[in-house]
mmCIF file of C-alpha atoms in Angstrom:
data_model
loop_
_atom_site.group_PDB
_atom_site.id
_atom_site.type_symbol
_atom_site.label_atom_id
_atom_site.label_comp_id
_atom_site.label_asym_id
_atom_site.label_seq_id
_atom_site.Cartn_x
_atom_site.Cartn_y
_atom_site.Cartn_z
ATOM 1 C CA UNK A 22 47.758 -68.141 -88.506
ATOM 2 C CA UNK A 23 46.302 -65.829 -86.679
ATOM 3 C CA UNK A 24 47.452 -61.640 -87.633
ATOM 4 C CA UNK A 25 47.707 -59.903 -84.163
ATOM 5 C CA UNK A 26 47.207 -56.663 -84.776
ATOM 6 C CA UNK A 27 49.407 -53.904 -82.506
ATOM 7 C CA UNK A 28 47.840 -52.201 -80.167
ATOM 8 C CA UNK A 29 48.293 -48.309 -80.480
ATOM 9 C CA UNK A 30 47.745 -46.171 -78.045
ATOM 10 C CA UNK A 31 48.057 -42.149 -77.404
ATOM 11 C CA UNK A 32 51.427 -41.778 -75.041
ATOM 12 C CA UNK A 33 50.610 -39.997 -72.045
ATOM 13 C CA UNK A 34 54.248 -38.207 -72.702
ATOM 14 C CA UNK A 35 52.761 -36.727 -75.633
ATOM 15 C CA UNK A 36 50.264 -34.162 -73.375
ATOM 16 C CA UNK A 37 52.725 -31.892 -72.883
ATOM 17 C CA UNK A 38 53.949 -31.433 -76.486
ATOM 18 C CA UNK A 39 50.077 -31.309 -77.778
ATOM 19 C CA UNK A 40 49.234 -28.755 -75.475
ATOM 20 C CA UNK A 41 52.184 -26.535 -76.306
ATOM 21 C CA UNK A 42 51.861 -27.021 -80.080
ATOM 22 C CA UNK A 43 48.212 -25.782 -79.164
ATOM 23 C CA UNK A 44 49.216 -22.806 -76.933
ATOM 24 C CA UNK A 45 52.115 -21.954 -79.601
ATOM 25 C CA UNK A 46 49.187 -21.894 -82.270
ATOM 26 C CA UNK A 47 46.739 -20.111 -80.085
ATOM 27 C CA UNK A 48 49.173 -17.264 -79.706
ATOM 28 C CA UNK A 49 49.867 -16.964 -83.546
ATOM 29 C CA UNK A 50 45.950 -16.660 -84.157
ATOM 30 C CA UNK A 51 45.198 -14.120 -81.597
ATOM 31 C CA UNK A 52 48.512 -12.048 -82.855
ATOM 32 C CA UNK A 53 47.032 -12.666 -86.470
ATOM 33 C CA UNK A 54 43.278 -11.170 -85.660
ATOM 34 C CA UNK A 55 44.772 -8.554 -84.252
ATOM 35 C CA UNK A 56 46.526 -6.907 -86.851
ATOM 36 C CA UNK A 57 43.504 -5.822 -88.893
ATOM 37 C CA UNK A 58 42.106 -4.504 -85.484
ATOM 38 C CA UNK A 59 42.824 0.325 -85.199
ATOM 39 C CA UNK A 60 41.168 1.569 -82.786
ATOM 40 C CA UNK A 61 38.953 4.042 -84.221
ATOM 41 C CA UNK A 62 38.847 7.747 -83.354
ATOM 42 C CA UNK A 63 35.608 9.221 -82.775
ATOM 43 C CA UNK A 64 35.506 12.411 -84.667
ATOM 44 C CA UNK A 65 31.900 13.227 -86.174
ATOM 45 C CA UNK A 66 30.351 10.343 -85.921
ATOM 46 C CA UNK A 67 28.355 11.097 -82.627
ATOM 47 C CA UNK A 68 27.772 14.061 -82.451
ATOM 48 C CA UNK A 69 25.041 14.072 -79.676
ATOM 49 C CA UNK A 70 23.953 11.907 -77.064
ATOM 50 C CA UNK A 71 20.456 9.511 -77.419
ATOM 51 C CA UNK A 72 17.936 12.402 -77.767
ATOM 52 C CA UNK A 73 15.239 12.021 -75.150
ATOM 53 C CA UNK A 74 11.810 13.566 -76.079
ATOM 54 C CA UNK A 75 10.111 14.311 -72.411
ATOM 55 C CA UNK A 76 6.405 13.666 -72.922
ATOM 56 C CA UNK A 77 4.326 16.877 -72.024
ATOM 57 C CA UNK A 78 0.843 16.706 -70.085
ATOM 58 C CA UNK A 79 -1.357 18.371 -71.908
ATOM 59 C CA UNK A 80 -5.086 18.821 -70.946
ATOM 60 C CA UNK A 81 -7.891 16.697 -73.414
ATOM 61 C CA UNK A 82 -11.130 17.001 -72.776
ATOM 62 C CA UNK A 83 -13.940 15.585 -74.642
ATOM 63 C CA UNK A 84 -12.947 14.769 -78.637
ATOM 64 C CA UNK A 85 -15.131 15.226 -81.409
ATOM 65 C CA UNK A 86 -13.789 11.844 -82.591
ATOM 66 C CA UNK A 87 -15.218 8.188 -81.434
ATOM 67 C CA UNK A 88 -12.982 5.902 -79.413
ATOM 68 C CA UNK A 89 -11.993 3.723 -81.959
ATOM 69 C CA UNK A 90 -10.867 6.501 -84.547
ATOM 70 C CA UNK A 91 -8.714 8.269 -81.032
ATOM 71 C CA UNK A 92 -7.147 5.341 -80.692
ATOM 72 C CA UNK A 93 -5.736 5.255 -83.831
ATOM 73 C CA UNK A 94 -4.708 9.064 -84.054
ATOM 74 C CA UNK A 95 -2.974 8.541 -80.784
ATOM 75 C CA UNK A 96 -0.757 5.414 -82.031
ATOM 76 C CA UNK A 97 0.356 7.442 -84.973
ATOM 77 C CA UNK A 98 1.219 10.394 -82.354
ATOM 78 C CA UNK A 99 3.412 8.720 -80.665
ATOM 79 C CA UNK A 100 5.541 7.289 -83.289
ATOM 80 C CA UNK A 101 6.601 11.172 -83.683
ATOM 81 C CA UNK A 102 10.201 12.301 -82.225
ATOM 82 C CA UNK A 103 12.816 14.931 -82.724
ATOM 83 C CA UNK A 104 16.449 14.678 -82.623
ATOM 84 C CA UNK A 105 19.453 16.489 -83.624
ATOM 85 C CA UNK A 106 23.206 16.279 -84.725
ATOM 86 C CA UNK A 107 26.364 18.311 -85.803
ATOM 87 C CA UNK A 108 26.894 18.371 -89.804
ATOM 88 C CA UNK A 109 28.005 20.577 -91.884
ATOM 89 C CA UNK A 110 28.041 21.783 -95.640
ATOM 90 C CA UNK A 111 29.633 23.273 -99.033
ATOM 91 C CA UNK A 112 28.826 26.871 -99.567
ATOM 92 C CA UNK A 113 30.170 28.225 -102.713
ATOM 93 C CA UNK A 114 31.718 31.385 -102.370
ATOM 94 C CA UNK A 115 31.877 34.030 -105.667
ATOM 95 C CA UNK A 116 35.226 35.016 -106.473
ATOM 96 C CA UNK A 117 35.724 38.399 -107.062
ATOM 97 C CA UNK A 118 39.060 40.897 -106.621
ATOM 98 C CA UNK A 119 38.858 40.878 -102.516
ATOM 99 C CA UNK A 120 38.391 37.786 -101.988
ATOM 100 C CA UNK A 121 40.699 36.035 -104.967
ATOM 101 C CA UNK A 122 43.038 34.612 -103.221
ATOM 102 C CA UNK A 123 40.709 32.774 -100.592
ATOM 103 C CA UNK A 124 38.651 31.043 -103.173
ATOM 104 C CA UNK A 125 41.779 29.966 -105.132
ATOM 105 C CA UNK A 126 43.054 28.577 -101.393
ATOM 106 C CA UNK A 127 39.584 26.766 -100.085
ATOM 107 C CA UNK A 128 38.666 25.588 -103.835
ATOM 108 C CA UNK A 129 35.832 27.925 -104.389
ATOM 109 C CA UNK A 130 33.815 26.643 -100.876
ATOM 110 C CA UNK A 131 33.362 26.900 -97.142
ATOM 111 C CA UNK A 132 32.784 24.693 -95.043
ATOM 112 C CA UNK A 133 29.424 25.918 -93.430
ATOM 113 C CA UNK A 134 28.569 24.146 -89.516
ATOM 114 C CA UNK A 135 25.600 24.171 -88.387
ATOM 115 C CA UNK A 136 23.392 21.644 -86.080
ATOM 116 C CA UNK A 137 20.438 20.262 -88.130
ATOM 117 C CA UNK A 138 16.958 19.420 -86.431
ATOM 118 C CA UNK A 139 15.626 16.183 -87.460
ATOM 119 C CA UNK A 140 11.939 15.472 -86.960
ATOM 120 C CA UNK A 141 10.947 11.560 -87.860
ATOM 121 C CA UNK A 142 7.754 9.831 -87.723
ATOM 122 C CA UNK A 143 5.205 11.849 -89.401
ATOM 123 C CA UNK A 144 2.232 9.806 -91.136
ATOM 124 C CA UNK A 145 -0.904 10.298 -92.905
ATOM 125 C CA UNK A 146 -3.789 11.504 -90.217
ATOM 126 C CA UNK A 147 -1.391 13.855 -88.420
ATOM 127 C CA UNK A 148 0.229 16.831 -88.593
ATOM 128 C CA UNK A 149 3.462 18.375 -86.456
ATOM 129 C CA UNK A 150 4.386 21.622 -85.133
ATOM 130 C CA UNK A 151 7.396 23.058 -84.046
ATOM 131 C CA UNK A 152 8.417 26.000 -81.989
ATOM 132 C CA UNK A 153 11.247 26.689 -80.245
ATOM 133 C CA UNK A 154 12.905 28.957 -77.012
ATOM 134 C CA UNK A 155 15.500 30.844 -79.383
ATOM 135 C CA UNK A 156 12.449 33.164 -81.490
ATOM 136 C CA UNK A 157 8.753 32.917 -82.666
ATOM 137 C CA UNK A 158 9.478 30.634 -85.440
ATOM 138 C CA UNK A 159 6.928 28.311 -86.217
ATOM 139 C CA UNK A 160 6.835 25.401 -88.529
ATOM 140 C CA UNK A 161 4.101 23.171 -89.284
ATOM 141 C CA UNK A 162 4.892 20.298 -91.529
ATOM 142 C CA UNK A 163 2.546 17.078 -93.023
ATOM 143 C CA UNK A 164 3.620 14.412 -94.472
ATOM 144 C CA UNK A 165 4.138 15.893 -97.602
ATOM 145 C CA UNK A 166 7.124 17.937 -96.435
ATOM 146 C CA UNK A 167 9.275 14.645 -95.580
ATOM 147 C CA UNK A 168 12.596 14.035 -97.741
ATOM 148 C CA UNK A 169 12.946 10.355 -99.179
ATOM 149 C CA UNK A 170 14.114 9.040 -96.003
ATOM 150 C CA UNK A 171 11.190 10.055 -94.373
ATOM 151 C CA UNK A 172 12.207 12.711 -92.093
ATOM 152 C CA UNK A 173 11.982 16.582 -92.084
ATOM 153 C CA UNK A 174 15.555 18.696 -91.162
ATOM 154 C CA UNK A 175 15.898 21.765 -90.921
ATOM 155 C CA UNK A 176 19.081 24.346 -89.554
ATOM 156 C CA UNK A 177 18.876 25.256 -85.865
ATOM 157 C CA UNK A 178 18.186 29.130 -85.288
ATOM 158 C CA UNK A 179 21.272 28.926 -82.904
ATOM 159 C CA UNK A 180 24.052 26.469 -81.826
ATOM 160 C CA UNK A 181 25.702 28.898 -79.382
ATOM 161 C CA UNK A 182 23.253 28.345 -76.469
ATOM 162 C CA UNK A 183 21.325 25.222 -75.655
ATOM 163 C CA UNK A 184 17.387 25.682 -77.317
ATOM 164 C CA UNK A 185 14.575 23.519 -75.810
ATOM 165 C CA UNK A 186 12.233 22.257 -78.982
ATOM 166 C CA UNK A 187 8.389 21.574 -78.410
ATOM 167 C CA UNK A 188 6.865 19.070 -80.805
ATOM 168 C CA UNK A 189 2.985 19.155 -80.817
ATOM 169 C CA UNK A 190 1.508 16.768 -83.009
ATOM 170 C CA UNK A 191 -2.065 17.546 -84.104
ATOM 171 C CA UNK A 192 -5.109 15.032 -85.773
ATOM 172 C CA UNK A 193 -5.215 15.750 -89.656
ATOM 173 C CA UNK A 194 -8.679 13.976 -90.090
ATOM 174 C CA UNK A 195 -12.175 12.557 -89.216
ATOM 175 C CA UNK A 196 -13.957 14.777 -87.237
ATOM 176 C CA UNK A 197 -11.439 15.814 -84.721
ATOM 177 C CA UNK A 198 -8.818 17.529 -87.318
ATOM 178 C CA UNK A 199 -7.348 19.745 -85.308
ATOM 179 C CA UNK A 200 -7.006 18.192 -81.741
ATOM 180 C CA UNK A 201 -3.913 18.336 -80.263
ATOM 181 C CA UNK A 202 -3.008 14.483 -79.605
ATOM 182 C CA UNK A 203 0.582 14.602 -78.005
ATOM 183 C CA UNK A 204 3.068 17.193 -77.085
ATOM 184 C CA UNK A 205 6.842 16.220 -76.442
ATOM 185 C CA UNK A 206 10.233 18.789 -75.995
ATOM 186 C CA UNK A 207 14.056 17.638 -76.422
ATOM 187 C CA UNK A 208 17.083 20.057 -76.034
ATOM 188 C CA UNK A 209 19.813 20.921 -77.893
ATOM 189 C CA UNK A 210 23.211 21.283 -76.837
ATOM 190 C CA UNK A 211 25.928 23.744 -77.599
ATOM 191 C CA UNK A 212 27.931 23.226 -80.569
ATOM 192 C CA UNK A 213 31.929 23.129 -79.336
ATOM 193 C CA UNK A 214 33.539 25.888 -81.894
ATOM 194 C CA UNK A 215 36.713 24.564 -80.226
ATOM 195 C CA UNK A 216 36.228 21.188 -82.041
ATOM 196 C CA UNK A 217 37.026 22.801 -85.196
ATOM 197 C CA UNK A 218 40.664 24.228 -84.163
ATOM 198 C CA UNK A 219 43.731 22.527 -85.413
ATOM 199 C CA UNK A 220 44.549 21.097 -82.261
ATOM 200 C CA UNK A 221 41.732 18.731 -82.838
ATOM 201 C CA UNK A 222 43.054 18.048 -85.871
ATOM 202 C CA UNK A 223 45.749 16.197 -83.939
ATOM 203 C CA UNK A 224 43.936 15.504 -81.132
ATOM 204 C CA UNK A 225 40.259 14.358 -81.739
ATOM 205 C CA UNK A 226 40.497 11.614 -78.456
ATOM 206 C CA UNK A 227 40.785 14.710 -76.517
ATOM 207 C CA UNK A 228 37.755 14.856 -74.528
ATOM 208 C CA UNK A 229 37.481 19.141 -75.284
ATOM 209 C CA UNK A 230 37.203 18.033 -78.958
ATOM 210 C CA UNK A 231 33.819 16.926 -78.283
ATOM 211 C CA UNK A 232 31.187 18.439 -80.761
ATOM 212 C CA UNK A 233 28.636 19.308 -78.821
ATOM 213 C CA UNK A 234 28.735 19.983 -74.996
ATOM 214 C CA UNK A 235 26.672 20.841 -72.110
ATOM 215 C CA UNK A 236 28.696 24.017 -71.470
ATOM 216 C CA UNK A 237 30.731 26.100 -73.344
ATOM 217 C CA UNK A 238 34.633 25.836 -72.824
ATOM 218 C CA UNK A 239 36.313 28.722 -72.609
ATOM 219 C CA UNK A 240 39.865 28.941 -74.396
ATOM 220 C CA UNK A 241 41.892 28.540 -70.973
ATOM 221 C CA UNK A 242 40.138 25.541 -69.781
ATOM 222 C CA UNK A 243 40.568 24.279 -73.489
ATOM 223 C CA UNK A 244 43.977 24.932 -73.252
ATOM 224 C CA UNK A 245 45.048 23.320 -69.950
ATOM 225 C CA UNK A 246 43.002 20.937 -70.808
ATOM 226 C CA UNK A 247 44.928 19.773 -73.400
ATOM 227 C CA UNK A 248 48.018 19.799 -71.429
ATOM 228 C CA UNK A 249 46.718 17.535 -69.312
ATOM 229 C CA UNK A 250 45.883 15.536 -71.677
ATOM 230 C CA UNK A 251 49.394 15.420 -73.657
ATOM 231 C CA UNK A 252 50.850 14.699 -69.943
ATOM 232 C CA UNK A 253 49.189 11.673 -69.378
ATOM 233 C CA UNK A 254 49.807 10.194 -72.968
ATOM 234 C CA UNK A 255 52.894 9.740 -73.981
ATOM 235 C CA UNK A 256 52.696 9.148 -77.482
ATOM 236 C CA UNK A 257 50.678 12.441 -77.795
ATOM 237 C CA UNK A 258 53.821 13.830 -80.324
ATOM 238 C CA UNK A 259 53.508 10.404 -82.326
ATOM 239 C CA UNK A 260 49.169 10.529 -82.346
ATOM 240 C CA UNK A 261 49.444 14.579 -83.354
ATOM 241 C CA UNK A 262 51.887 13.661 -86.615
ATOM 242 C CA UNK A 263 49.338 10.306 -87.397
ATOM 243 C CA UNK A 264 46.386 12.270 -87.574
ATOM 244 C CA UNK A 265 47.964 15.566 -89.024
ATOM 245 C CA UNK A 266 48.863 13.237 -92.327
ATOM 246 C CA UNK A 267 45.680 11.736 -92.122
ATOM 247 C CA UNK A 268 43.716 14.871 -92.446
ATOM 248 C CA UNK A 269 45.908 16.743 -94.909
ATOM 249 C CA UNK A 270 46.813 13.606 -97.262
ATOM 250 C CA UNK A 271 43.657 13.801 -98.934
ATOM 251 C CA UNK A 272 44.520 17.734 -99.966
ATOM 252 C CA UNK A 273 47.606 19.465 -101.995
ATOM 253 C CA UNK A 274 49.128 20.570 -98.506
ATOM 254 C CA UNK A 275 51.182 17.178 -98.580
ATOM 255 C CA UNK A 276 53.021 16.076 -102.277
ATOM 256 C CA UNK A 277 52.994 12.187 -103.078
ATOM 257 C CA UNK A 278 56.325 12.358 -102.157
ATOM 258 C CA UNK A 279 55.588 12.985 -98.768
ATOM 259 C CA UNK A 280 52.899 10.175 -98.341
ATOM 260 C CA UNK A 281 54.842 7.493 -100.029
ATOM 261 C CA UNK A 282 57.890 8.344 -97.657
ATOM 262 C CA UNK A 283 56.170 7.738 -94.624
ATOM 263 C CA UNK A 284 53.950 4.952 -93.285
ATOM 264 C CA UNK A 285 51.817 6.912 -91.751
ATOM 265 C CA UNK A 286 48.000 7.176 -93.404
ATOM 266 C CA UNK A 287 48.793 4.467 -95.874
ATOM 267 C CA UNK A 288 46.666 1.759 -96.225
ATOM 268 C CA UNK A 289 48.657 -1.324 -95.177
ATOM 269 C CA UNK A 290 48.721 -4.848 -96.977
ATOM 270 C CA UNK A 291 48.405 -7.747 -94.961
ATOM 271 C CA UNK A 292 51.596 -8.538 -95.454
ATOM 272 C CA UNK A 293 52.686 -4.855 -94.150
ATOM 273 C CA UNK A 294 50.299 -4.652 -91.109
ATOM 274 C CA UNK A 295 51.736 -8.472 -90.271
ATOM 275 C CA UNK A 296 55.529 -6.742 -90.098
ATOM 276 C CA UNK A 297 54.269 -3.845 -88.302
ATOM 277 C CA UNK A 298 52.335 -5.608 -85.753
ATOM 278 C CA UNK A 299 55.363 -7.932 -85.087
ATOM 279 C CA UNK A 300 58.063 -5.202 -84.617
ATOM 280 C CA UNK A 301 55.585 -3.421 -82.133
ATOM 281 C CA UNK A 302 55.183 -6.792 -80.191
ATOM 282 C CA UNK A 303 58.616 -8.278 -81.249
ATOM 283 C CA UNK A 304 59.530 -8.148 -77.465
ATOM 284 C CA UNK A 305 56.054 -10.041 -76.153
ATOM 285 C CA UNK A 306 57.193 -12.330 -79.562
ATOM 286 C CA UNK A 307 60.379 -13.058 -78.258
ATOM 287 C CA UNK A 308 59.265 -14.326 -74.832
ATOM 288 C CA UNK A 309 56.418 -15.973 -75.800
ATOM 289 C CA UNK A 310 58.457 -18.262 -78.258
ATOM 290 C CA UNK A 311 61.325 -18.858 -76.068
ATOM 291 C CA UNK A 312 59.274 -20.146 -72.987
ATOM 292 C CA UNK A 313 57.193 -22.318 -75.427
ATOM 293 C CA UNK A 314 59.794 -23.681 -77.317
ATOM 294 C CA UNK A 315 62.007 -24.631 -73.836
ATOM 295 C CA UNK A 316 58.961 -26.260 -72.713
ATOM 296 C CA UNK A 317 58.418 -28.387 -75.800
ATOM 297 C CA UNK A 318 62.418 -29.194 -75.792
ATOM 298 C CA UNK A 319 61.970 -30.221 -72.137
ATOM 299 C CA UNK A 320 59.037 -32.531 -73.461
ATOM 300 C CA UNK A 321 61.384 -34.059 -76.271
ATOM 301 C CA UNK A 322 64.098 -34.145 -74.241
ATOM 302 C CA UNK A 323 62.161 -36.354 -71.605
ATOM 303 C CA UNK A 324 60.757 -38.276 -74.316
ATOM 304 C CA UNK A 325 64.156 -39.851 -75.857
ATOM 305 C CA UNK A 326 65.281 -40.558 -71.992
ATOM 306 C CA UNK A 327 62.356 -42.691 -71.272
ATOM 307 C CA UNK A 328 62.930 -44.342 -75.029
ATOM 308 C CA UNK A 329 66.395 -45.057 -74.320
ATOM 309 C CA UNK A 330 65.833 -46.633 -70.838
ATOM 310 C CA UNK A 331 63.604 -49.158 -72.685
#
């Protein structure tokens, strides 16, 4: 006796359901990676753009050096560049009878801002100076000088005007010690004193919060500014109390009490963020599911006619 075994085949009625069990899923995933996903607010971070070091001509005769030896003075040369960036740091302050109650209210420090020059690079064979358009200072630094990472920083003479930096970078052996090999400038900008007012506190996307600027703003333009800028957002009340709990949680201005009673600067569990991020979208949620799920019932429903015909 021969077994004859049944044919089984994919029903072409099935299509419909697969592909909305698949677009059903698709949706759940993408609402899933998104809930780990906060847009991040620039605040420090950059503090100045990509630092370009203009190459100066400068005028080289004959060297005492050979060709081969040039060469290799000249590669290390122009491995040498400058840069720059907004920091800041703790400056402890001496209590004494004036002053009492300020030290008890900052802990003992200030909060010193400054922009620091950053000169990278620097190897055995050559040697760097620097001078800048601010005053006569003049700093010559080896290899010796670098810190651990390499690099040589130092505190900007001024952050209230831009300051133009030349680099010369001078042979430190063979016969030519001495020889000016390369010569590059880069420019500083102005540091923003408006970054560090309490409106930035609560505002840091706004675009007068920058760090460090081209020109200085003035307090009106600051000012309007930011009125523009709470005009066109409208959850510019909502962002201001986010970020005001974010940067005062960490401090005694704000009790437990306060941080466990709201949301707001907590870190989230998965389980949290998921609950969040489904309220917000509850609406997009809610249509999503219904059109799916009417399709997929259309499916079925088409499915036990054709059955029932048989």
């Amino acid at each position: 006796m021969v077994k004859i075994e049944k044919e089984r085949k994919f029903k072409t009625e099935y299509i419909p359901v697969v592909i909305s069990s698949l677009i059903l899923i698709l949706f759940l995933i993408l609402l899933f990676l998104t809930i780990n996903y906060e847009g991040k607010i620039e605040k420090d971070n950059k503090t100045s753009d990509d630092v370009i070091n203009e190459e100066l001509v400068i005028t080289k005769t004959d060297s005492k050096c050979n060709q081969e030896e040039l060469n290799e003075l000249l590669n290390l040369a122009s491995k040498v560049s400058g840069t720059y960036h907004a920091t800041s740091k703790e400056i402890p302050v001496e209590k004494t009878e004036e002053n009492t109650e300020y030290v008890e209210d900052t802990g003992g420090v200030i909060n010193y801002k400054f922009i620091e020059i950053i000169i990278k690079g620097i190897e055995e064979g050559i040697y760097v100076q620097i001078t800048n358009s601010f005053n006569d200072d003049v700093k010559v630094i080896k290899k010796s000088d670098l810190d651990p990472n390499r690099e040589y920083k130092y505190e900007a003479p001024n952050m209230d005007q831009k300051v133009t930096y030349t680099v010369s970078i001078y042979s430190d052996k063979y016969s030519c010690s001495g020889e000016l090999l390369r010569k590059v400038s880069f420019d500083t900008k102005i540091y923003n004193t408006k970054s560090d007012m309490l409106a930035c506190v609560m505002y840091p996307k706004y675009e007068g919060c920058t760090k460090l600027v081209d020109k200085a703003i003035s307090f009106d333009d600051f000012n309007k500014g930011l009125e523009d800028y709470q005009r066109k957002n409208k959850n510019y009340q909502a962002e201001a109390n986010a970020n005001i709990l974010n940067a005062f949680s960490k401090s005694d201005l704000v009790t437990a009490d306060d941080i466990i009673n709201n949301t707001v600067g907590k870190k989230e569990s998965v389980v949290s963020k998921t609950v969040n991020k489904i309220k917000d979208n509850l609406d997009l949620i809610i249509i999503a599911t219904v059109i799916i799920g009417i399709g997929v019932l259309v499916v079925i429903l088409i499915m036990f006619i054709r059955r029932n015909r048989l």
